[in-house]
CSV table of C-alpha atoms in Angstrom, one decimal:
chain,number,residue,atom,x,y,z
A,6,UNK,CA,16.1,36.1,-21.1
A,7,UNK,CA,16.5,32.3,-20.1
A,8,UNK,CA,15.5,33.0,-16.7
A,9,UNK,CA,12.4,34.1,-18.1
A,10,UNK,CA,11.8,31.3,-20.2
A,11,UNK,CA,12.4,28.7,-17.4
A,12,UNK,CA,10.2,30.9,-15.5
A,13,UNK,CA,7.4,30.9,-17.9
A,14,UNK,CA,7.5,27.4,-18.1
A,15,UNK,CA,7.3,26.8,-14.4
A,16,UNK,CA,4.4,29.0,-14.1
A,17,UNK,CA,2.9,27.2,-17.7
A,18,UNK,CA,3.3,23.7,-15.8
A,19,UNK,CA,1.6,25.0,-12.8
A,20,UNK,CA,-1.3,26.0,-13.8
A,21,UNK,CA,-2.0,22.9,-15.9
A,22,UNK,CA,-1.1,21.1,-12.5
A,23,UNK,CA,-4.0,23.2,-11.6
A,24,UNK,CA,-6.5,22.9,-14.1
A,25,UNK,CA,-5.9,19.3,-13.6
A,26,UNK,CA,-6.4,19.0,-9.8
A,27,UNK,CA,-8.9,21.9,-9.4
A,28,UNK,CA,-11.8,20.4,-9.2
A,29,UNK,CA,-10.8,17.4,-7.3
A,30,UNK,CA,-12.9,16.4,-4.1
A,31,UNK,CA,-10.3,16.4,-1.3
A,32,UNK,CA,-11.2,14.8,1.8
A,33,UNK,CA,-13.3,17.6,4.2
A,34,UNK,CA,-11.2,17.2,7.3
A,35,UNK,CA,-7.9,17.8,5.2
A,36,UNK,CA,-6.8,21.9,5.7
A,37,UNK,CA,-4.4,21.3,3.3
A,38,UNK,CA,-6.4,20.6,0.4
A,39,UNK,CA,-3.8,22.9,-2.1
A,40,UNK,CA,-1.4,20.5,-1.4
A,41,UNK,CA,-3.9,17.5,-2.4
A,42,UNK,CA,-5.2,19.8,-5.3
A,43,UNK,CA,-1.3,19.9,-6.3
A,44,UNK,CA,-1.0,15.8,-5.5
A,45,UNK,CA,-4.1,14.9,-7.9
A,46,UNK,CA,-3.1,17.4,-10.4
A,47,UNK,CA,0.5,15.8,-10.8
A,48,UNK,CA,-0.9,12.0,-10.5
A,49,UNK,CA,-3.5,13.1,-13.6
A,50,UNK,CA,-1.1,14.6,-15.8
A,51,UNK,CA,1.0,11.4,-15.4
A,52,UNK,CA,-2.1,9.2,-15.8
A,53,UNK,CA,-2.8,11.2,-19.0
A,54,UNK,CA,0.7,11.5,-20.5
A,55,UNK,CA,1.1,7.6,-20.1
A,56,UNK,CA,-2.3,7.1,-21.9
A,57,UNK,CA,-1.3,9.3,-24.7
A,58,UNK,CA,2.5,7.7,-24.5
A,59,UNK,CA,0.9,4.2,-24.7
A,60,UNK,CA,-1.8,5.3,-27.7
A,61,UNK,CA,1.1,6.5,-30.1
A,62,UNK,CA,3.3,3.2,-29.9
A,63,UNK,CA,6.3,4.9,-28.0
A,64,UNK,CA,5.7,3.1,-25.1
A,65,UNK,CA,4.2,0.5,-23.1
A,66,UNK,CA,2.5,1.9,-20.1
A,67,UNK,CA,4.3,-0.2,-17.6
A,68,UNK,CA,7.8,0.1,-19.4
A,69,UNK,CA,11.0,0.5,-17.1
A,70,UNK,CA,10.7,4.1,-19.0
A,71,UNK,CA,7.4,5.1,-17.9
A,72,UNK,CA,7.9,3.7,-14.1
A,73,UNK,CA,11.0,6.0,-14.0
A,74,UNK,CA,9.0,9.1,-14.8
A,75,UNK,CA,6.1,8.3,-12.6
A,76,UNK,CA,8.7,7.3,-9.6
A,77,UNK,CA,9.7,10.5,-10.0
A,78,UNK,CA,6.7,12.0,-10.5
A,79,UNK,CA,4.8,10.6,-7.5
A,80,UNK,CA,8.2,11.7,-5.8
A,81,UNK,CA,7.9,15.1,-6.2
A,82,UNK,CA,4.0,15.1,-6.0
A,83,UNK,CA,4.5,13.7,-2.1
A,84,UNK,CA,7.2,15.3,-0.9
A,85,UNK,CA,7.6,18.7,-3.4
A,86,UNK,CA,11.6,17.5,-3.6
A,87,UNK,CA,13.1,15.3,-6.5
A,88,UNK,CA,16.5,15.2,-4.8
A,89,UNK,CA,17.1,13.1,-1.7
A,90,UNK,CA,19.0,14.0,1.5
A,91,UNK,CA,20.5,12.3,4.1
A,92,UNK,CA,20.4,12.5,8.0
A,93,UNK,CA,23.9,12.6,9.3
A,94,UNK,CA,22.5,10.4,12.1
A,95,UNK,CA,22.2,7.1,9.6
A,96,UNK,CA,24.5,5.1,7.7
A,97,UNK,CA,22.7,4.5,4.7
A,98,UNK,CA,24.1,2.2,2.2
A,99,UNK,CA,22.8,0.0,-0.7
A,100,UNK,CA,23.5,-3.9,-0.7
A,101,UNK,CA,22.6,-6.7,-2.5
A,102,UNK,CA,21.2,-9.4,0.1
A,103,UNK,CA,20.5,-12.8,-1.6
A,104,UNK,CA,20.0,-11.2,-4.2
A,105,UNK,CA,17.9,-8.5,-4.0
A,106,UNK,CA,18.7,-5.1,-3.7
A,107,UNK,CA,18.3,-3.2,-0.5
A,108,UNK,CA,18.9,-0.2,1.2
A,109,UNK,CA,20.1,-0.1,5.0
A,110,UNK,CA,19.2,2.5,7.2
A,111,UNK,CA,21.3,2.5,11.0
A,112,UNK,CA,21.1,4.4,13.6
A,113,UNK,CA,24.6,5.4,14.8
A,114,UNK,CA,23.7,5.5,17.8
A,115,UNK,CA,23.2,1.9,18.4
A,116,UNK,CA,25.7,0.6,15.2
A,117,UNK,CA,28.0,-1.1,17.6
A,118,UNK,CA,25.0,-3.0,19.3
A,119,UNK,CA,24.6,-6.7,18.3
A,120,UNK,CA,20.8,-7.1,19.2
A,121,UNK,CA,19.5,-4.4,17.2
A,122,UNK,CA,15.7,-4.7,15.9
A,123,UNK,CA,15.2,-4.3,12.9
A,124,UNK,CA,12.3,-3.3,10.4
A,125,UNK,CA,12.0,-5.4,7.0
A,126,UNK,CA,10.3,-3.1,4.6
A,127,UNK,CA,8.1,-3.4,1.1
A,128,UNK,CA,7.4,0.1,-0.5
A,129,UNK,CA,3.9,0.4,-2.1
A,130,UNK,CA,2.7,1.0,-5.7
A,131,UNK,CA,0.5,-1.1,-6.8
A,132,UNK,CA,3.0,-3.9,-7.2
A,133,UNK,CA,4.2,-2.3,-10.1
A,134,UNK,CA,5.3,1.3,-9.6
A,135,UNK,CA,7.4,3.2,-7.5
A,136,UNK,CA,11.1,1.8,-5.4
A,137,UNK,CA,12.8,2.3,-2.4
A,138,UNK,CA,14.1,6.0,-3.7
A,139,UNK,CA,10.2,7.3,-3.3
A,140,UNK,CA,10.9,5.9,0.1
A,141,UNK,CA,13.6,7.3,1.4
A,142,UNK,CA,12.6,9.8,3.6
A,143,UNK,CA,10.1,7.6,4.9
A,144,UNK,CA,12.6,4.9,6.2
A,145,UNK,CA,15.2,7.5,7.6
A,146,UNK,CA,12.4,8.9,9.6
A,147,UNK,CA,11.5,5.4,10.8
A,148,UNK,CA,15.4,4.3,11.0
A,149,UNK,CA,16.1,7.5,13.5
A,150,UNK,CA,12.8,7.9,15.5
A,151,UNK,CA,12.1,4.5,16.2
A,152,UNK,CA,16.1,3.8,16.4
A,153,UNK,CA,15.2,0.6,14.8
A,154,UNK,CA,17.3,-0.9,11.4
A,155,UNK,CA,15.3,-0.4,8.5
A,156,UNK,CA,16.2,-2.8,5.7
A,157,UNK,CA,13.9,-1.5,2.3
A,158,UNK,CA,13.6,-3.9,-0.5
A,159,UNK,CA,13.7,-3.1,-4.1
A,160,UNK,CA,12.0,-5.6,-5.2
A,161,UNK,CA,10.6,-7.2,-8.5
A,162,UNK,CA,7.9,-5.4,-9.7
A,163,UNK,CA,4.8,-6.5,-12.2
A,164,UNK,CA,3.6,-7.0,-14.9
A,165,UNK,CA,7.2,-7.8,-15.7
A,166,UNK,CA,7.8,-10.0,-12.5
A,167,UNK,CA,3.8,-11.5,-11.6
A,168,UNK,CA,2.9,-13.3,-8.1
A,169,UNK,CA,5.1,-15.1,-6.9
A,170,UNK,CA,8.3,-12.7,-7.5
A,171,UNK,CA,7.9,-10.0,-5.2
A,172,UNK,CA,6.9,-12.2,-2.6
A,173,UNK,CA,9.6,-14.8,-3.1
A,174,UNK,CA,12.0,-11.3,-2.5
A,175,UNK,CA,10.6,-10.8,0.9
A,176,UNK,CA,11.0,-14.1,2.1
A,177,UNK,CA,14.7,-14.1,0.7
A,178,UNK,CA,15.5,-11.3,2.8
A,179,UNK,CA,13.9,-12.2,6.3
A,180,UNK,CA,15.5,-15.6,5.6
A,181,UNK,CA,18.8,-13.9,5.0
A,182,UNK,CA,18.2,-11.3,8.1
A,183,UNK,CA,17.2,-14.1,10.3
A,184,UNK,CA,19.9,-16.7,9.4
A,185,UNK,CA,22.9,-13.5,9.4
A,186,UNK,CA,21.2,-11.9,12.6
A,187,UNK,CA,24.6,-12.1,14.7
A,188,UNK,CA,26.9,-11.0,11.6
A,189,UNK,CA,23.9,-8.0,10.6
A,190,UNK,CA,24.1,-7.0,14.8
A,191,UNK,CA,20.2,-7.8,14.6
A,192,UNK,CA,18.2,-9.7,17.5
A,193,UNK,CA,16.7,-12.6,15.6
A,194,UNK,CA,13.9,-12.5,17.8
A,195,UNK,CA,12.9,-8.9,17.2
A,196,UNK,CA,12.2,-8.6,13.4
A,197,UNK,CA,9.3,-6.9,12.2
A,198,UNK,CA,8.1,-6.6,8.6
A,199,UNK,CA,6.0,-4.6,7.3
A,200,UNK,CA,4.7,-2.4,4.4
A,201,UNK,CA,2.4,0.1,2.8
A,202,UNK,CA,-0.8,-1.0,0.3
A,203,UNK,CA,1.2,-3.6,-1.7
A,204,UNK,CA,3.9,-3.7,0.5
A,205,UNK,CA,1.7,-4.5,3.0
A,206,UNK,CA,0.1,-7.2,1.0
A,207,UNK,CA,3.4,-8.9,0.8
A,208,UNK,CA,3.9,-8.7,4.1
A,209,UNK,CA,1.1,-10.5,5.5
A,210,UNK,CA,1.7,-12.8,2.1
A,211,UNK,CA,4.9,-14.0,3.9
A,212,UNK,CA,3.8,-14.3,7.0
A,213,UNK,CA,1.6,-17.2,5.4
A,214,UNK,CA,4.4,-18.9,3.3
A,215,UNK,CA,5.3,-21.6,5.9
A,216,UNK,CA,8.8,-21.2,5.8
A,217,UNK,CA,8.4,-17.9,7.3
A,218,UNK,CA,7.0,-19.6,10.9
A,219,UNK,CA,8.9,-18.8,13.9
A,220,UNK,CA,11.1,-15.7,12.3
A,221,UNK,CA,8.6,-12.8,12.2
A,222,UNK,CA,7.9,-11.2,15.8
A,223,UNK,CA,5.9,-8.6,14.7
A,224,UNK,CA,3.7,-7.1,11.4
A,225,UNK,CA,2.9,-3.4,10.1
A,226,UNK,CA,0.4,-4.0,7.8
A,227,UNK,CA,-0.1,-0.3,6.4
A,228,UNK,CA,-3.0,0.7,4.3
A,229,UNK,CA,-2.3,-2.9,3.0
A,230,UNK,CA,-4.7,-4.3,-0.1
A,231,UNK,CA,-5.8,-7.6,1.3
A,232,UNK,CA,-8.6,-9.2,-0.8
A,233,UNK,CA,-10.0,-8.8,-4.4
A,234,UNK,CA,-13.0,-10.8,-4.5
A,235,UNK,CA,-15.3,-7.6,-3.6
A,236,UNK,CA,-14.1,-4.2,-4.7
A,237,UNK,CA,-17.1,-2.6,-4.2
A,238,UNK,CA,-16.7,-2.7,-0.2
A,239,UNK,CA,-18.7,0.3,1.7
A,240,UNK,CA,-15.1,1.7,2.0
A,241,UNK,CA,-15.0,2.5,-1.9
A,242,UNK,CA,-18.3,3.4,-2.0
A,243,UNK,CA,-17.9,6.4,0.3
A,244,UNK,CA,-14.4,7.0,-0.8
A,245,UNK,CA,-14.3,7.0,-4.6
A,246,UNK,CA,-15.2,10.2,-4.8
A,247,UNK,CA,-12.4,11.6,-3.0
A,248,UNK,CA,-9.5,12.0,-4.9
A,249,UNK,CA,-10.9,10.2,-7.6
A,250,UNK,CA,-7.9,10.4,-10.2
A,251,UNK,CA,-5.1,9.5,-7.9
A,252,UNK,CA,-5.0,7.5,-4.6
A,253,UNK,CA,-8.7,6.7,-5.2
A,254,UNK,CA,-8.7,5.9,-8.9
A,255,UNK,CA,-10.7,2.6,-9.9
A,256,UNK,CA,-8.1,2.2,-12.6
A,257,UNK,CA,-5.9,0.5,-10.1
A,258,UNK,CA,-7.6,-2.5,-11.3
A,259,UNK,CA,-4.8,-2.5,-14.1
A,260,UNK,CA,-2.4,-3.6,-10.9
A,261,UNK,CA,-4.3,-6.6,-9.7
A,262,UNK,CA,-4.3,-7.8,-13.0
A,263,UNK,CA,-0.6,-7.3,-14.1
A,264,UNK,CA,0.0,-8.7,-10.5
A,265,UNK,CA,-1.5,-12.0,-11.0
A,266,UNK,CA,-0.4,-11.9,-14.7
A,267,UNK,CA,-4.4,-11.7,-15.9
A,268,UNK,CA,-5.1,-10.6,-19.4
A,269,UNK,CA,-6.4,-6.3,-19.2
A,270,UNK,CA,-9.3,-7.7,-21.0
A,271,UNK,CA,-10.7,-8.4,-17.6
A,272,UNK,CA,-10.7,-5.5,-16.7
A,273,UNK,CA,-14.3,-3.9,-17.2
A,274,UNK,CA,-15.5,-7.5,-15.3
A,275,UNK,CA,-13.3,-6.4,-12.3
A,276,UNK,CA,-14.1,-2.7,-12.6
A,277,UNK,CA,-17.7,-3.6,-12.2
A,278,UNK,CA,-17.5,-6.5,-9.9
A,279,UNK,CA,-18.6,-9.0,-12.1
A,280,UNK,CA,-15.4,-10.9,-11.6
A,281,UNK,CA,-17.1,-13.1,-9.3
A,282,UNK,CA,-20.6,-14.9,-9.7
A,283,UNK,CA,-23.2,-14.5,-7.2
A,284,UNK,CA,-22.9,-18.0,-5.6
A,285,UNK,CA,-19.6,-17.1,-4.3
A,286,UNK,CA,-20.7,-13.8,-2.8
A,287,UNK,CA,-23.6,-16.1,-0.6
A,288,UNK,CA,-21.0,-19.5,-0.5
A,289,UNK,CA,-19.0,-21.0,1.9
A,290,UNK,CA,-16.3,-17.9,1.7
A,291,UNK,CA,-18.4,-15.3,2.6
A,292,UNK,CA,-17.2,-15.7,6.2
A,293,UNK,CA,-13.6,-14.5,5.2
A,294,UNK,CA,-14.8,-11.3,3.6
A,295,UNK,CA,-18.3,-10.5,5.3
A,296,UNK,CA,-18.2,-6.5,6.2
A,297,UNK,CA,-21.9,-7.4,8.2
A,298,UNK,CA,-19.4,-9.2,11.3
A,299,UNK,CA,-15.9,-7.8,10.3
A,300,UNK,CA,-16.8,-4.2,9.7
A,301,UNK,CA,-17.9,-2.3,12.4
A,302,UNK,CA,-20.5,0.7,12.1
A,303,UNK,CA,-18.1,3.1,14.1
A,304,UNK,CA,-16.1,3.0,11.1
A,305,UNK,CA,-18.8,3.9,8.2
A,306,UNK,CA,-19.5,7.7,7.8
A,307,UNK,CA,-22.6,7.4,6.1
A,308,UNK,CA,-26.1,6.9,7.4
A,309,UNK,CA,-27.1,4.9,4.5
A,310,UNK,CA,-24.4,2.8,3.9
A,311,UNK,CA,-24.8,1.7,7.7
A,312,UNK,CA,-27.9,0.6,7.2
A,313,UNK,CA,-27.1,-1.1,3.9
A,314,UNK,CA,-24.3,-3.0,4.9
A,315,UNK,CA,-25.2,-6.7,4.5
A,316,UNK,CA,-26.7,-5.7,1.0
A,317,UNK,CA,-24.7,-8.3,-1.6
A,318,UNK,CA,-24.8,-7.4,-5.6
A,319,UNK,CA,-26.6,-10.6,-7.1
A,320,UNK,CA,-24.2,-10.0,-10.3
A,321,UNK,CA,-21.3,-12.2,-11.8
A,322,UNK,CA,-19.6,-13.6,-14.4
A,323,UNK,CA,-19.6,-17.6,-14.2
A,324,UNK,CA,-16.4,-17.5,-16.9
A,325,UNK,CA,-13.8,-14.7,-15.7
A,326,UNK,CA,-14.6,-16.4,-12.4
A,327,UNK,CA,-13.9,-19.6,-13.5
A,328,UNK,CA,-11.2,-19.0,-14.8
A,329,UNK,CA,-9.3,-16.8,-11.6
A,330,UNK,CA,-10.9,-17.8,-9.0
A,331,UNK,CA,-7.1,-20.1,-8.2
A,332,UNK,CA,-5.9,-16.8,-7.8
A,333,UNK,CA,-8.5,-14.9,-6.2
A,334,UNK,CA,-8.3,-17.2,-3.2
A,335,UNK,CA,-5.0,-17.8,-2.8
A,336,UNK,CA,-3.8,-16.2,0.6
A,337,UNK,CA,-0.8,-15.6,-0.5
A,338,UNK,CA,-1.9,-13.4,-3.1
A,339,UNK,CA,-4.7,-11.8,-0.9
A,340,UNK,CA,-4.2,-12.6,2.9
A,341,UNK,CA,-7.8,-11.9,4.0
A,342,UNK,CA,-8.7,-15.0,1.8
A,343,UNK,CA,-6.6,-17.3,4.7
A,344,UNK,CA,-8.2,-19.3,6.9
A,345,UNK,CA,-8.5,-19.1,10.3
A,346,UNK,CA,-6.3,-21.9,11.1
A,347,UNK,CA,-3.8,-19.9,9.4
A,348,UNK,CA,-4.5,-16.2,10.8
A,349,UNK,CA,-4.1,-17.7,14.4
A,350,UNK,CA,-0.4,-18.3,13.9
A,351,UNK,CA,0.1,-14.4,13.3
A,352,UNK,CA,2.8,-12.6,15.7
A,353,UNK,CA,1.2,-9.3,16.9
A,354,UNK,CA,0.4,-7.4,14.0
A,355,UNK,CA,-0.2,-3.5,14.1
A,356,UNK,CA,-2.9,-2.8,11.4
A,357,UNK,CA,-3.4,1.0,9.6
A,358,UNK,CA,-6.3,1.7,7.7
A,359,UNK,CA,-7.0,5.2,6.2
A,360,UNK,CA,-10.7,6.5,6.9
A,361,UNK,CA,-10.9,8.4,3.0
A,362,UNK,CA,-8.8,5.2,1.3
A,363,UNK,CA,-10.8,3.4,-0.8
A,364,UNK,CA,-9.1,0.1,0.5
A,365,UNK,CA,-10.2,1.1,3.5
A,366,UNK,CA,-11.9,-2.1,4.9
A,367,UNK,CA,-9.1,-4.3,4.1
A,368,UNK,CA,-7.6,-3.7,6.7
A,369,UNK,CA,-10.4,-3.3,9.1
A,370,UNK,CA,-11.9,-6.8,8.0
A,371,UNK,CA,-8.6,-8.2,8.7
A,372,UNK,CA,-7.7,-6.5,11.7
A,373,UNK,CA,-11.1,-7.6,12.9
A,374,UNK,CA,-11.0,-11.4,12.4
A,375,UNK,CA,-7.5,-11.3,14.4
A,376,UNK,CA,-9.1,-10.0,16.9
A,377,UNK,CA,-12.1,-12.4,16.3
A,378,UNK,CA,-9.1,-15.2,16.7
A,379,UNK,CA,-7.5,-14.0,19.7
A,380,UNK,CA,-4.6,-12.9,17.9
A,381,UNK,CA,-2.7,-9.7,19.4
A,382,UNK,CA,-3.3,-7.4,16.8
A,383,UNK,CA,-3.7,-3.1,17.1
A,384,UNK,CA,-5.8,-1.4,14.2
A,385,UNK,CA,-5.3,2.0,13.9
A,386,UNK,CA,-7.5,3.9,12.2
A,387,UNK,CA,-6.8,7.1,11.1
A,388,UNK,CA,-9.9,9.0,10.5
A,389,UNK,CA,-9.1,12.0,8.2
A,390,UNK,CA,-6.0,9.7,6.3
A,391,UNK,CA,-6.2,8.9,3.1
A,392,UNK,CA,-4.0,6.2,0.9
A,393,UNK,CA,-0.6,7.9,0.6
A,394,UNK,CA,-0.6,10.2,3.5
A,395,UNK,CA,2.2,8.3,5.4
A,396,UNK,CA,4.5,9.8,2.8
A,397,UNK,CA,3.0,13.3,3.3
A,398,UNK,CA,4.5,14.0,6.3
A,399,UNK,CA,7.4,16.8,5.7
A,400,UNK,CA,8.5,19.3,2.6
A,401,UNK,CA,6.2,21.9,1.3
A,402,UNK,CA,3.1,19.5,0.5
A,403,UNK,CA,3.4,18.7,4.2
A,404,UNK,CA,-0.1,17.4,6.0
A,405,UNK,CA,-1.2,17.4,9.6
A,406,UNK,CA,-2.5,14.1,9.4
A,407,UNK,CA,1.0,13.0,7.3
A,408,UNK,CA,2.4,13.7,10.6
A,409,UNK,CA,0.2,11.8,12.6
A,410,UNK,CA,0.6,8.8,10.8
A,411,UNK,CA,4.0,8.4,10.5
A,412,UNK,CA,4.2,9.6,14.2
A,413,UNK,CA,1.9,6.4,14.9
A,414,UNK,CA,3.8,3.7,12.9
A,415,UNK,CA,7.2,5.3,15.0
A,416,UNK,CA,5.2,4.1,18.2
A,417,UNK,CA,4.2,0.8,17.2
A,418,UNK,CA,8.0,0.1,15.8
A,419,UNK,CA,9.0,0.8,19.1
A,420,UNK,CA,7.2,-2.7,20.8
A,421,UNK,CA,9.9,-4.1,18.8
């Protein structure tokens, strides 16, 4: 009779899964779309059950609580397993490097090697969510394929721990990797770092700090966010549609703002893009965000939207700007907002932007003004990704293009 109870409750829990993701729009190229369905459906029932949480008092909706169920969550929702494994082909162990917690994947094969490259890596969430667990897999793949160390940071998250903490993590640990290469086994001169959307951010953040100069030979910026001054980019306006609840949510504002410790008040200014004034958007900046010369037509699906490209909303908010815009144009928070001076001292730097991600043109923008600064940079564009796909690459919600990706990162590790 239990057995039919847990049953009933599995089948209960799927079909609200269902309900919930049925009718999302999944990205057309994507045969998979049950698996996305299944994705969105998880990632809505978790968006709604901290809603509810946060309504009745229990909770806070970015409590160490509620990121622990939506880790796991987003865990099972990517990879359809809760529990991790481990390839027999690593040594995997957990450390505490200046402080922060790591994880350290090696390759056995090379583990008595002393010039070993190694990978430095920030997960993603939003700067808030998710650790090195919803990872894992991720980094073992990288670890073993690429036969590179991969050194994962856990580290601290917002709104608990705003700009500057996470950042001031990264640069802890390529510090610590750089000054302990010979004790690690690592070749100081073959270090990359790298990330994906927030991680990513943090890695081309430290690139800029100048005490990183000299130690970074190489940069994976993955799906990175990279600029908040216009969130209404061409790439959100074709993609917001597409998984519209999850990956491609507009309430990811919420992050930005816990990140730079803004008040959520600011939120509907953001949401709408009145966080800026339209002075800025024709001003002196417009050169370090400006999709008319950093965003090629190649990369726009829609007819329209190629034609309406230089179009520039003549909308604003002289206060909220006012009172941000320190932030907003700080590289170190958003990297696209460097200036060229600064760009030109990037190592080569391997970009991944995700043709259905809504952040799309981050890292197209960016990739293009490296090139536009004769910095050796790669952007690969992955035309049927979308946000999280990199994490979709094995387990029963397996993808194609989760393949594909991760296949492609492998390959650029391997320049190290």
């Amino acid at each position: 009779m239990k057995i039919l109870y847990v049953f009933s409750l599995i089948v209960l829990v799927f079909a609200i899964i269902m309900s919930l993701g049925f009718y999302v729009r999944v990205p057309e190229p994507i045969p998979e779309k049950m698996a996305l369905r299944i994705m969105e459906g998880c990632l809505k029932g978790l968006g709604i059950f901290i809603g509810v949480t946060a309504t009745l008092g229990v909770s806070q909706p970015f409590s160490p609580f509620l990121k622990n169920v939506g880790n796991n969550v987003y865990r099972v929702c990517t990879t359809g397993n809760l529990w991790m494994s481990k390839d027999n082909s690593l040594r995997i162990t957990d450390q505490l490097m200046s402080g922060v917690s790591v994880r350290v994947y090696e390759p056995l094969s090379s583990i008595q090697q002393t010039d070993r490259p190694v990978f430095v890596f920030m997960h993603g969430g939003g700067w808030t969510f998710l650790s090195i667990d919803n990872y894992d897999h991720l980094c073992q793949k990288l670890a073993k394929d690429a036969d590179v160390v991969v050194i994962s940071l856990n580290h601290r998250l917002a709104p608990q721990n705003p700009y500057p903490a996470g950042l001031d993590d990264v640069v802890k640990i390529v510090t610590h990797v750089s000054e302990n290469a010979n004790s690690l086994g690592i070749d100081s001169g073959r270090i990359a770092v790298g990330g994906d959307s927030s991680g990513g951010n943090l890695a081309a953040a430290a690139q800029l700090r100048p005490e990183m100069r000299g130690k970074i030979s190489m940069l994976l910026l993955l799906v990175p966010v990279l600029q908040a001054v216009n969130l209404k980019t061409i790439g959100f306006k074709e993609n917001v549609e597409y998984l519209h609840d999850s990956m491609n949510s507009p309430g990811s504002i919420n992050f930005f703002l816990g990140y730079l410790g803004l008040d959520s008040s600011l939120y509907s200014d953001f949401l709408n893009n009145l966080h800026t004034t339209s002075e800025f958007k024709q001003g002196r900046f417009k050169f370090l965000f400006d999709q008319q010369k950093f965003l090629p037509k190649e990369f726009i699906r829609s007819e329209k939207y190629k034609h309406g490209i230089n179009a520039i909303e003549n909308i604003g908010n002289e206060t909220t700007f006012q009172n941000i815009k320190d932030k907003l144009l700080t590289p170190t928070c958003f990297p696209l907002m460097a200036s060229d001076e600064e760009l030109s001292r990037f190592p080569f730097t391997y970009v991944m932007a995700a043709g259905y991600d809504l952040i799309r043109d981050d890292a197209i923008m960016f990739a293009e003004r490296l090139k536009d600064l004769d910095v050796e940079v790669q952007l690969s564009h992955i035309p049927d990704g979308f946000h999280n796909a990199l994490v979709m690459f094995e387990g029963p919600l397996k993808t194609d293009v989760g393949v594909r990706t991760v296949n492609d990162i492998v390959k650029a590790l391997k320049r190290l």
